[in-house]
Coordinates of C-alpha atoms in Angstrom, one line a residue:
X45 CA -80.9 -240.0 -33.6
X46 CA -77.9 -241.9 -35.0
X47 CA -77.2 -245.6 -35.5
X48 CA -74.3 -247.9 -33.7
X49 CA -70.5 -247.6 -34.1
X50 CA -69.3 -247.3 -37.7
X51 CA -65.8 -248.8 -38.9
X52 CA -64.3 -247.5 -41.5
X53 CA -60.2 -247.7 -41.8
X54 CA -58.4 -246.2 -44.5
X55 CA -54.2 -245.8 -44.7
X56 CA -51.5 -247.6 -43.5
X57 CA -50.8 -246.4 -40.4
X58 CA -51.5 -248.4 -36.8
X59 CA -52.9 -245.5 -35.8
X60 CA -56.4 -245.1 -35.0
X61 CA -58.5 -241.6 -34.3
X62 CA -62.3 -242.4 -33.2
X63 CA -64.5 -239.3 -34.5
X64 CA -67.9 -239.5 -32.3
X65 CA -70.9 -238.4 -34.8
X66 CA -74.0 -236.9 -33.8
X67 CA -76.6 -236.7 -36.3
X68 CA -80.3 -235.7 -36.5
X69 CA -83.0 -234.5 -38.7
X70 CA -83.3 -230.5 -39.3
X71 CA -87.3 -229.8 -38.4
X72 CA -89.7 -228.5 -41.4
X73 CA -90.0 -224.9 -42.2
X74 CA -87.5 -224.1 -39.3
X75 CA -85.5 -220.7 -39.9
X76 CA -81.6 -222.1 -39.7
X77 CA -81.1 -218.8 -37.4
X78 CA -80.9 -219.8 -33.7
X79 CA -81.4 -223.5 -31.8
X80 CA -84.2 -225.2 -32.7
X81 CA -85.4 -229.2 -32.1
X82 CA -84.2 -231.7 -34.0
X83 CA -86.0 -235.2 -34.8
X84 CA -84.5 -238.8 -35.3
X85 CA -83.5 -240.4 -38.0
X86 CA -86.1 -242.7 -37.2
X87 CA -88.6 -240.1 -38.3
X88 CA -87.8 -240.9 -41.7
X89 CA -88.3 -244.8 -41.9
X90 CA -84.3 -244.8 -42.0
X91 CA -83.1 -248.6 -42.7
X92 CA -79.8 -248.1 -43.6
X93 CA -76.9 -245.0 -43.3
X94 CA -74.2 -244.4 -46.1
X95 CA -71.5 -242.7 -44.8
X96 CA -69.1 -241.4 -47.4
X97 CA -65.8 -239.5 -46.2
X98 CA -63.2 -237.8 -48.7
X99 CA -60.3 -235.3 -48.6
X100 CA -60.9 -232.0 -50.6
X101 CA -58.4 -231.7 -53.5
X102 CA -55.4 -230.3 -52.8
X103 CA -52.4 -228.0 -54.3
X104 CA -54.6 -227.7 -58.1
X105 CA -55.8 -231.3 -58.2
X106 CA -59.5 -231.5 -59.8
X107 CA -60.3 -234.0 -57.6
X108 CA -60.5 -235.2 -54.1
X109 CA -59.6 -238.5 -52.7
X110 CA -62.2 -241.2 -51.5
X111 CA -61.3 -242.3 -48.2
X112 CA -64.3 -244.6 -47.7
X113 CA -67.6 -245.0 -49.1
X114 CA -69.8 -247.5 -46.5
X115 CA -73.5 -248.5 -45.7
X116 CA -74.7 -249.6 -42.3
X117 CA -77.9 -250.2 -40.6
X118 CA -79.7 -247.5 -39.1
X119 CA -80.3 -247.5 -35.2
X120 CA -80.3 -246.4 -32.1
X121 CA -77.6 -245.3 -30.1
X122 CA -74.1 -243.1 -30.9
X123 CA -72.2 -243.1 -34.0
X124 CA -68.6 -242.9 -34.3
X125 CA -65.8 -242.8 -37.1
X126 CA -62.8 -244.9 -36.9
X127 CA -60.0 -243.6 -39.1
X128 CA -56.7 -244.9 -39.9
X129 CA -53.6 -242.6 -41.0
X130 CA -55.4 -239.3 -41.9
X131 CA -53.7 -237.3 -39.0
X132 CA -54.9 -233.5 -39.0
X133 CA -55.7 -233.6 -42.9
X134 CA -59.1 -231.7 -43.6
X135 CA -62.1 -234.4 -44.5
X136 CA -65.3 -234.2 -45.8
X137 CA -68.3 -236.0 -44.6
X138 CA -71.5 -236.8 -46.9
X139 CA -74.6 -238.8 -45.1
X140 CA -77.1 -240.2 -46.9
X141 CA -80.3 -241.9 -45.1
X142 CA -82.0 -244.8 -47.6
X143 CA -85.0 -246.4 -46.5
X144 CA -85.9 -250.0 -46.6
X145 CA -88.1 -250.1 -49.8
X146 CA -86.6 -252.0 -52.6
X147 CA -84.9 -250.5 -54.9
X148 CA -84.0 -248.1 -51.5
X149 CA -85.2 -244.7 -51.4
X150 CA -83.0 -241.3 -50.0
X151 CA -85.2 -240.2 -47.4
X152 CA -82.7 -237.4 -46.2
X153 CA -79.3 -236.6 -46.8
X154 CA -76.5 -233.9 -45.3
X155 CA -73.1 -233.0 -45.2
X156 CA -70.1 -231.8 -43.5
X157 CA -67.4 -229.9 -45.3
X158 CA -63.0 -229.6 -43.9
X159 CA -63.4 -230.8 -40.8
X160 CA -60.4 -232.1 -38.7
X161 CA -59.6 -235.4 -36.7
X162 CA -57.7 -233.8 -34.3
X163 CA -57.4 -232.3 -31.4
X164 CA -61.1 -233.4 -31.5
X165 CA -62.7 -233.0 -27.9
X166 CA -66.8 -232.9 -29.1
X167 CA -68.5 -235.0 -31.3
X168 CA -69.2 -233.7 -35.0
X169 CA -72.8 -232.3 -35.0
X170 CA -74.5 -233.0 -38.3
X171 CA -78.0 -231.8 -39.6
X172 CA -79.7 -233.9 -42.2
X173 CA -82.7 -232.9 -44.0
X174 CA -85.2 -235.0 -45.4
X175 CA -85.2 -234.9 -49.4
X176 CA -88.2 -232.9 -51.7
X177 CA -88.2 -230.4 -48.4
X178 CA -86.9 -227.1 -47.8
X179 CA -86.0 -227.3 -44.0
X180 CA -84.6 -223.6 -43.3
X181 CA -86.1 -220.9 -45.2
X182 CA -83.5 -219.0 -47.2
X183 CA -81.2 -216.5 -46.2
X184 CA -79.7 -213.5 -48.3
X185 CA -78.0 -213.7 -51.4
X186 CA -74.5 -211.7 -51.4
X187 CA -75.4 -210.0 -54.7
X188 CA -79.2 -208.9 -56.1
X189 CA -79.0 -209.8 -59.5
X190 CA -81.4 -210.7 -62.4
X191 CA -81.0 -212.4 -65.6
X192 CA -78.7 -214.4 -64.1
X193 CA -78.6 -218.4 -64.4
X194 CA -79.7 -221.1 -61.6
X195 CA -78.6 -224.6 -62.1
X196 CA -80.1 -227.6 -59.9
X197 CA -76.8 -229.9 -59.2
X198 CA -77.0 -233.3 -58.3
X199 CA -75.7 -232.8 -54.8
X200 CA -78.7 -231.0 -54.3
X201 CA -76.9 -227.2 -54.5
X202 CA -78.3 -224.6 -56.4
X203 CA -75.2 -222.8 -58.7
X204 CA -76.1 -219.2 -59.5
X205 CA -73.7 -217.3 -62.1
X206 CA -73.6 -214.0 -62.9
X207 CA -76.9 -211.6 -63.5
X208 CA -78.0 -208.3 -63.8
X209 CA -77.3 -205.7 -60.4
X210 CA -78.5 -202.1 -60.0
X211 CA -75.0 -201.5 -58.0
X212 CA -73.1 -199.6 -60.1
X213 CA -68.9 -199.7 -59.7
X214 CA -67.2 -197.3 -58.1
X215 CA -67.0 -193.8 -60.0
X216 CA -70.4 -194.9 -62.0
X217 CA -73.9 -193.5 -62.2
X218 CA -76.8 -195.0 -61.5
X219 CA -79.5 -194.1 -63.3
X220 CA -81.8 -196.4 -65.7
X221 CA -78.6 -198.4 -65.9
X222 CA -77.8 -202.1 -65.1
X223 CA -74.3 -203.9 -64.9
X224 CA -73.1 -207.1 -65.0
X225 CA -71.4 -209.0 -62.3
X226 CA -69.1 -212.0 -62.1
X227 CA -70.2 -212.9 -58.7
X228 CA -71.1 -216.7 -58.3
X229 CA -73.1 -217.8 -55.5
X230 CA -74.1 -221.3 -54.0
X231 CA -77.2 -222.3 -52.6
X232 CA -77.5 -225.3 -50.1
X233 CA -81.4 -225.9 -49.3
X234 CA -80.3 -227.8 -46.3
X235 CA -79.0 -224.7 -44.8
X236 CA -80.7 -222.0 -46.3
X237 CA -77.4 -220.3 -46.9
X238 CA -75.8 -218.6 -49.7
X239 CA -71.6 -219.1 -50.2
X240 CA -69.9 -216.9 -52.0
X241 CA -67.4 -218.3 -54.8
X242 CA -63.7 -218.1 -54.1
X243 CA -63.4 -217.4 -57.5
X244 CA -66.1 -215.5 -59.6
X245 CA -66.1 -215.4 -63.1
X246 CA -63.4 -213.4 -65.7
X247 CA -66.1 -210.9 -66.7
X248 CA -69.2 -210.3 -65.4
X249 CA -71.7 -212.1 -67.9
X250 CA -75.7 -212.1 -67.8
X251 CA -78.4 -212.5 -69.9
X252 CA -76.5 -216.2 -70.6
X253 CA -77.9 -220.2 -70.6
X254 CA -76.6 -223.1 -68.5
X255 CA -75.9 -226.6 -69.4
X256 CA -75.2 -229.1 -67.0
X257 CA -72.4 -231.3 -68.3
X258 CA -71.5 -233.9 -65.7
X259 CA -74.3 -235.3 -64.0
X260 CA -72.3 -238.0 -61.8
X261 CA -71.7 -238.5 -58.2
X262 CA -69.9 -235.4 -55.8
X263 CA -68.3 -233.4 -58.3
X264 CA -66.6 -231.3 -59.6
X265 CA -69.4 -230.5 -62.5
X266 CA -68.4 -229.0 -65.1
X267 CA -71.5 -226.5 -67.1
X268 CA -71.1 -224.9 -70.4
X269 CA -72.1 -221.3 -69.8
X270 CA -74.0 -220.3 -73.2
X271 CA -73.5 -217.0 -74.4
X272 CA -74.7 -213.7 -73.1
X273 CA -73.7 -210.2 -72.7
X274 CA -70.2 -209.5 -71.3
X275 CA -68.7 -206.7 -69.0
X276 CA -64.9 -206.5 -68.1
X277 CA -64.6 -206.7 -64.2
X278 CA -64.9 -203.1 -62.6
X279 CA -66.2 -201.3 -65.9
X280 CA -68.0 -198.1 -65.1
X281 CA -69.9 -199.2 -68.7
X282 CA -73.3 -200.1 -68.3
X283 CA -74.6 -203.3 -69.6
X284 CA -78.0 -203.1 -70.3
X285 CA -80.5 -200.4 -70.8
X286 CA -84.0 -200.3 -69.4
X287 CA -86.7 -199.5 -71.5
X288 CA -86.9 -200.2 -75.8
X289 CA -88.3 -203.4 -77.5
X290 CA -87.7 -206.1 -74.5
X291 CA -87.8 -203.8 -72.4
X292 CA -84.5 -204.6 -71.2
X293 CA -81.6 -204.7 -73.9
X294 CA -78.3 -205.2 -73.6
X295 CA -76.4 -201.5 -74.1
X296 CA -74.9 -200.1 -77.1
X297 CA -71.4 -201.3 -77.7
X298 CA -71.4 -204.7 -75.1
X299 CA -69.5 -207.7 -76.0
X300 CA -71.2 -210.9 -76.6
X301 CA -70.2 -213.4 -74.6
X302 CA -68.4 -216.4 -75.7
X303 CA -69.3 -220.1 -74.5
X304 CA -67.2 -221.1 -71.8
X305 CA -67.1 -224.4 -69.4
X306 CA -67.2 -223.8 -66.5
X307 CA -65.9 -226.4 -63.4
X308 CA -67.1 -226.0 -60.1
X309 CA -65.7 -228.2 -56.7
X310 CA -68.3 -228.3 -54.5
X311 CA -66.4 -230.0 -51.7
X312 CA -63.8 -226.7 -51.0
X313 CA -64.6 -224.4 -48.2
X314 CA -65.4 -221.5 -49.6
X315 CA -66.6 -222.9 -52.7
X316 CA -64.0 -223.0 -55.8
X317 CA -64.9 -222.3 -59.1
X318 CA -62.7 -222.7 -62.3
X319 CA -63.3 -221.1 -65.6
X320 CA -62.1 -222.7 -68.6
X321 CA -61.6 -222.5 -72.4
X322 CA -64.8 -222.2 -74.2
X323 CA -65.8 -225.6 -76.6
X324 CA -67.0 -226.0 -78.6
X325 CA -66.9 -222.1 -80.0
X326 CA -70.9 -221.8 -80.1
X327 CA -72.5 -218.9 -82.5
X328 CA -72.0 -215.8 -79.9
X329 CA -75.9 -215.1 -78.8
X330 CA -77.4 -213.0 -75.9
X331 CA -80.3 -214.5 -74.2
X332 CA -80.6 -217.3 -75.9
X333 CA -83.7 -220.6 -75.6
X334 CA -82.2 -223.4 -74.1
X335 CA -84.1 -226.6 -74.2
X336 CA -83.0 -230.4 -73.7
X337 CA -84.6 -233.2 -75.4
X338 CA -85.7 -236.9 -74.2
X339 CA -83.3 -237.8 -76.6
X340 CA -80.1 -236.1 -74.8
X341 CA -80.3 -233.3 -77.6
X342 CA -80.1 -229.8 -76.1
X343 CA -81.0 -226.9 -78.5
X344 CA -79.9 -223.5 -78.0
X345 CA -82.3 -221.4 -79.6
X346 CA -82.8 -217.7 -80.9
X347 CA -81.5 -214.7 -78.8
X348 CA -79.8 -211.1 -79.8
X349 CA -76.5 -210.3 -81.2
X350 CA -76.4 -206.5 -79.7
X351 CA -77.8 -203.2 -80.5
X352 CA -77.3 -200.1 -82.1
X353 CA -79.8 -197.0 -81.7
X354 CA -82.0 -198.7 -79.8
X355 CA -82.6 -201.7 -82.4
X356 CA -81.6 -205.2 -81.3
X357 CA -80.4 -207.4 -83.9
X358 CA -81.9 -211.2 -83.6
X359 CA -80.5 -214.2 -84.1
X360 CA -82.1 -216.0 -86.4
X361 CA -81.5 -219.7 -86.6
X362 CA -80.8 -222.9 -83.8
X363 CA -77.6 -224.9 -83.0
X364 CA -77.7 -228.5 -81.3
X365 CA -75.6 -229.9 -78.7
X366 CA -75.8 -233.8 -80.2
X367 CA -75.6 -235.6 -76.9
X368 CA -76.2 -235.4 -73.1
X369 CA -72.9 -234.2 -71.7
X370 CA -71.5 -233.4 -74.8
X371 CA -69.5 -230.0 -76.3
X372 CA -69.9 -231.3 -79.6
X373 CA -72.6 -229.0 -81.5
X374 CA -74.3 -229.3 -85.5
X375 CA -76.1 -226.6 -87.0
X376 CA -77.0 -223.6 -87.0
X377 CA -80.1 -224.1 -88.4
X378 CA -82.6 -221.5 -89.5
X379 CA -86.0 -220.3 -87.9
X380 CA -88.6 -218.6 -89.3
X381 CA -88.7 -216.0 -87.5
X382 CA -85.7 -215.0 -84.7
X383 CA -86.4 -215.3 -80.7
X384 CA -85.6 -213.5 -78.2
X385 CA -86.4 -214.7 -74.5
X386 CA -88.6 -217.3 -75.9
X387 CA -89.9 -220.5 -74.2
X388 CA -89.7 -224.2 -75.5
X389 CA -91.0 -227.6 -74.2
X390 CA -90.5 -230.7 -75.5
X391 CA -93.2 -232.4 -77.0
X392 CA -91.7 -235.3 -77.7
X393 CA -87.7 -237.1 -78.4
X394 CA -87.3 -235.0 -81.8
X395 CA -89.5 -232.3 -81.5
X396 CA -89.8 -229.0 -79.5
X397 CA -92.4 -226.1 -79.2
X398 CA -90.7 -222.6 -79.0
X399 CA -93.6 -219.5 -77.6
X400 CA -92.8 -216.1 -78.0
X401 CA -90.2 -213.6 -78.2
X402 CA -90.7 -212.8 -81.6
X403 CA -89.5 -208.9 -82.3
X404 CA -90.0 -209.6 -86.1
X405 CA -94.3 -210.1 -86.8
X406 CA -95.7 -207.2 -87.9
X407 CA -99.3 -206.9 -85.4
X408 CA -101.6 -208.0 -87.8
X409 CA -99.2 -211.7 -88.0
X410 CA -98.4 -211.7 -84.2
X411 CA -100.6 -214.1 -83.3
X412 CA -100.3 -216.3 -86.3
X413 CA -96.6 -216.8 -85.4
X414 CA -96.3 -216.7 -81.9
X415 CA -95.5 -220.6 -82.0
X416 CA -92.8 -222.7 -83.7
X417 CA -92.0 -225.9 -83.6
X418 CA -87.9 -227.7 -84.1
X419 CA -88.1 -231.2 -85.9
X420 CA -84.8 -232.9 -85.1
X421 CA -83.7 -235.7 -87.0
X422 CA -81.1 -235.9 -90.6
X423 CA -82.3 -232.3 -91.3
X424 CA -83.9 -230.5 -88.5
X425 CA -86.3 -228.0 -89.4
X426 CA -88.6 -225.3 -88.2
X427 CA -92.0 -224.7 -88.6
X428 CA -94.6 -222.0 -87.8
X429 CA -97.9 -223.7 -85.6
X430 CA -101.2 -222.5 -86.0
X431 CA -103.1 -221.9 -82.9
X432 CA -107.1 -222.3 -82.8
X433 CA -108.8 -219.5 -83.9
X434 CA -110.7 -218.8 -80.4
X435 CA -107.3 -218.5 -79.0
X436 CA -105.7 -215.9 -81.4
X437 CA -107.0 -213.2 -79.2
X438 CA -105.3 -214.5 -76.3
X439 CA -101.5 -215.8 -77.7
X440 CA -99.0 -212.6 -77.6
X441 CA -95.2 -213.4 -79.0
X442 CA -93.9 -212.0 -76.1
X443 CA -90.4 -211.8 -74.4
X444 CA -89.2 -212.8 -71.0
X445 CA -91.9 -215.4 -71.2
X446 CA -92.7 -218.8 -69.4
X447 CA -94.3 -222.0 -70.4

């Protein structure tokens, strides 16, 4: 259920605060609502423990500050931090349980956000869950939303931005209307909870793309939020109408977004997030194809620049972000036809397959140019792919697809 004492001194001061730790494993397909039984660590093959405690960032700072980062051997009996000079500052606490296998293999993980040292009268009780499991089924988001974006992050959150709501604002109609929101959510799958931001976004945005900057450690992680539609905050102006040639199309007069980065620090309580100036200054798309490459290229593809009357105007070509992690963007390139809400796979380091969305094909052509291929390299290109003829019948260039 834990493993023996753990040392860990940080700070200059003589003295000493012992933390007793109780930790165990969250059962499978357990509801987090209510008590429920726990298992050992033991459960898990657990060989060694990696305890890793850090203060949040404080008064602005981006980042928080390590305050020790230690592996022990997993066993039996309690656990117990010993901590040097960190008085009643709030610390966070990230367990990680590696098996014995070479190169060692997570087998569970957890963590404990602001607690205090003192006064400190019970042990700290802390849930692990084993990794590649959901252990408590999912709770409710704060905000219904579609056509918002969901990014995996390497802590094992689930960032969710923006979206589509049927709530209207105060003083608005409903209707066959949808509006924006700038609400952003967190998901921790060890928890099945949903946090709310502490900051949500300058505008509501949907209809946008995510690209996962930084991929390292803890955080913060900073994502480049790739175009969209755009709402000012409180606007009784729809953003999207239902029905027409997607079926659902941004409204007449919305703004297209602009690329923005976007930081998030995971460690705050409630989660923080931090909008910042957009780079590099992206061609302004709504719903656009994003796709990343084995060679760190990521693509952003297609999408719509409004509407007027009920007709969407598409964009027609590709830009390229050049490198994993990177702002810095070539292109745009042309299609041959523009795509809306299309899918794309890689197929290999420099090339891509793009299905559906196209608005453009006259019927007797859809299924002719349903698929396109992106050929990176000193001139990317695009090229419409033939599909076998037994299969024509079946292939429809449709929107709001998957692959």
């Amino acid at each position: 259920m834990a493993w023996p004492l753990l040392l860990c001194l940080a700070g200059c001061s003589e003295e000493l605060v012992d933390v007793p730790i109780t930790v165990a494993l969250t059962p499978d397909g357990a509801s987090c609502a209510g008590p429920q039984a726990t298992r050992a660590i033991s459960a898990v093959n657990a060989a060694v423990v990696r305890l890793t405690v850090y203060k949040p960032p404080a008064g602005g700072a981006a980042a928080g500050t390590l305050v020790c980062d230690q592996v022990y051997a997993a066993g039996d009996g309690s656990a117990a931090l010993r901590l040097a000079g960190a008085g009643s500052t709030p610390l966070s606490l990230l367990v990680e349980v590696y098996d014995g296998s070479t190169p060692r293999r997570l087998r569970a993980a957890g963590g404990l956000a602001g607690f205090n040292l003192k006064p400190r009268l019970h042990p700290l009780k802390l849930l692990v869950s084993e990794t590649g499991t959901f252990s408590c089924a999912p709770g409710a988001m704060a905000t219904s939303r579609a056509f918002h974006s969901a990014t995996a992050l390497p802590n094992g959150e689930v960032l969710i931005i923006g979206g589509l709501t049927a709530e209207p604002p105060a003083a608005a109609t409903a209707g066959d209307k949808l509006w924006a929101t700038n609400l952003v959510e967190v998901y921790d799958p060890r928890t099945g909870l949903f946090k709310q931001a502490k900051a949500g976004l300058s505008a509501g945005r949907a209809m946008h793309e995510v690209v996962l900057l930084t991929h390292a450690g803890q955080g913060p992680y900073d994502l480049l939020l790739v175009g969209g539609l755009s709402t000012p905050q409180g606007t009784t102006t729809p953003a999207a109408d239902l029905g027409g040639p997607l079926p659902i199309f941004p409204a007449q007069g919305v703004a297209t977004a602009a690329t923005v980065v976007l930081r998030y620090y995971p460690w705050t309580s409630p989660p923080q997030v931090q909008e910042m100036s957009g780079s590099p200054q992206l061609k302004y798309r709504i719903q656009p194809t994003v796709a990343t490459l084995g060679s760190g290229e990521t693509a952003i593809i297609g999408g719509v620049l409004g509407q007027s009357g009920g007709v969407v105007t598409t964009v027609n070509d590709f830009e390229l972000l050049t490198s994993a992690g990177s702002t810095a963007h070539a292109g745009a390139y042309p299609l041959v036809r523009g795509r809306v809400g299309a899918v794309a796979a890689p197929l290999s380091t420099t090339q891509l397959l793009l299905f559906g969305g196209n608005l453009q094909s006259t019927t007797a052509a859809l299924s002719k140019e349903a698929v396109e291929t992106l050929t990176l390299g000193a001139t990317p290109m695009a090229a419409l792919t033939s599909v076998e003829a037994a299969a024509m019948a079946l292939v429809s260039p449709v929107a709001h697809a998957t692959l």
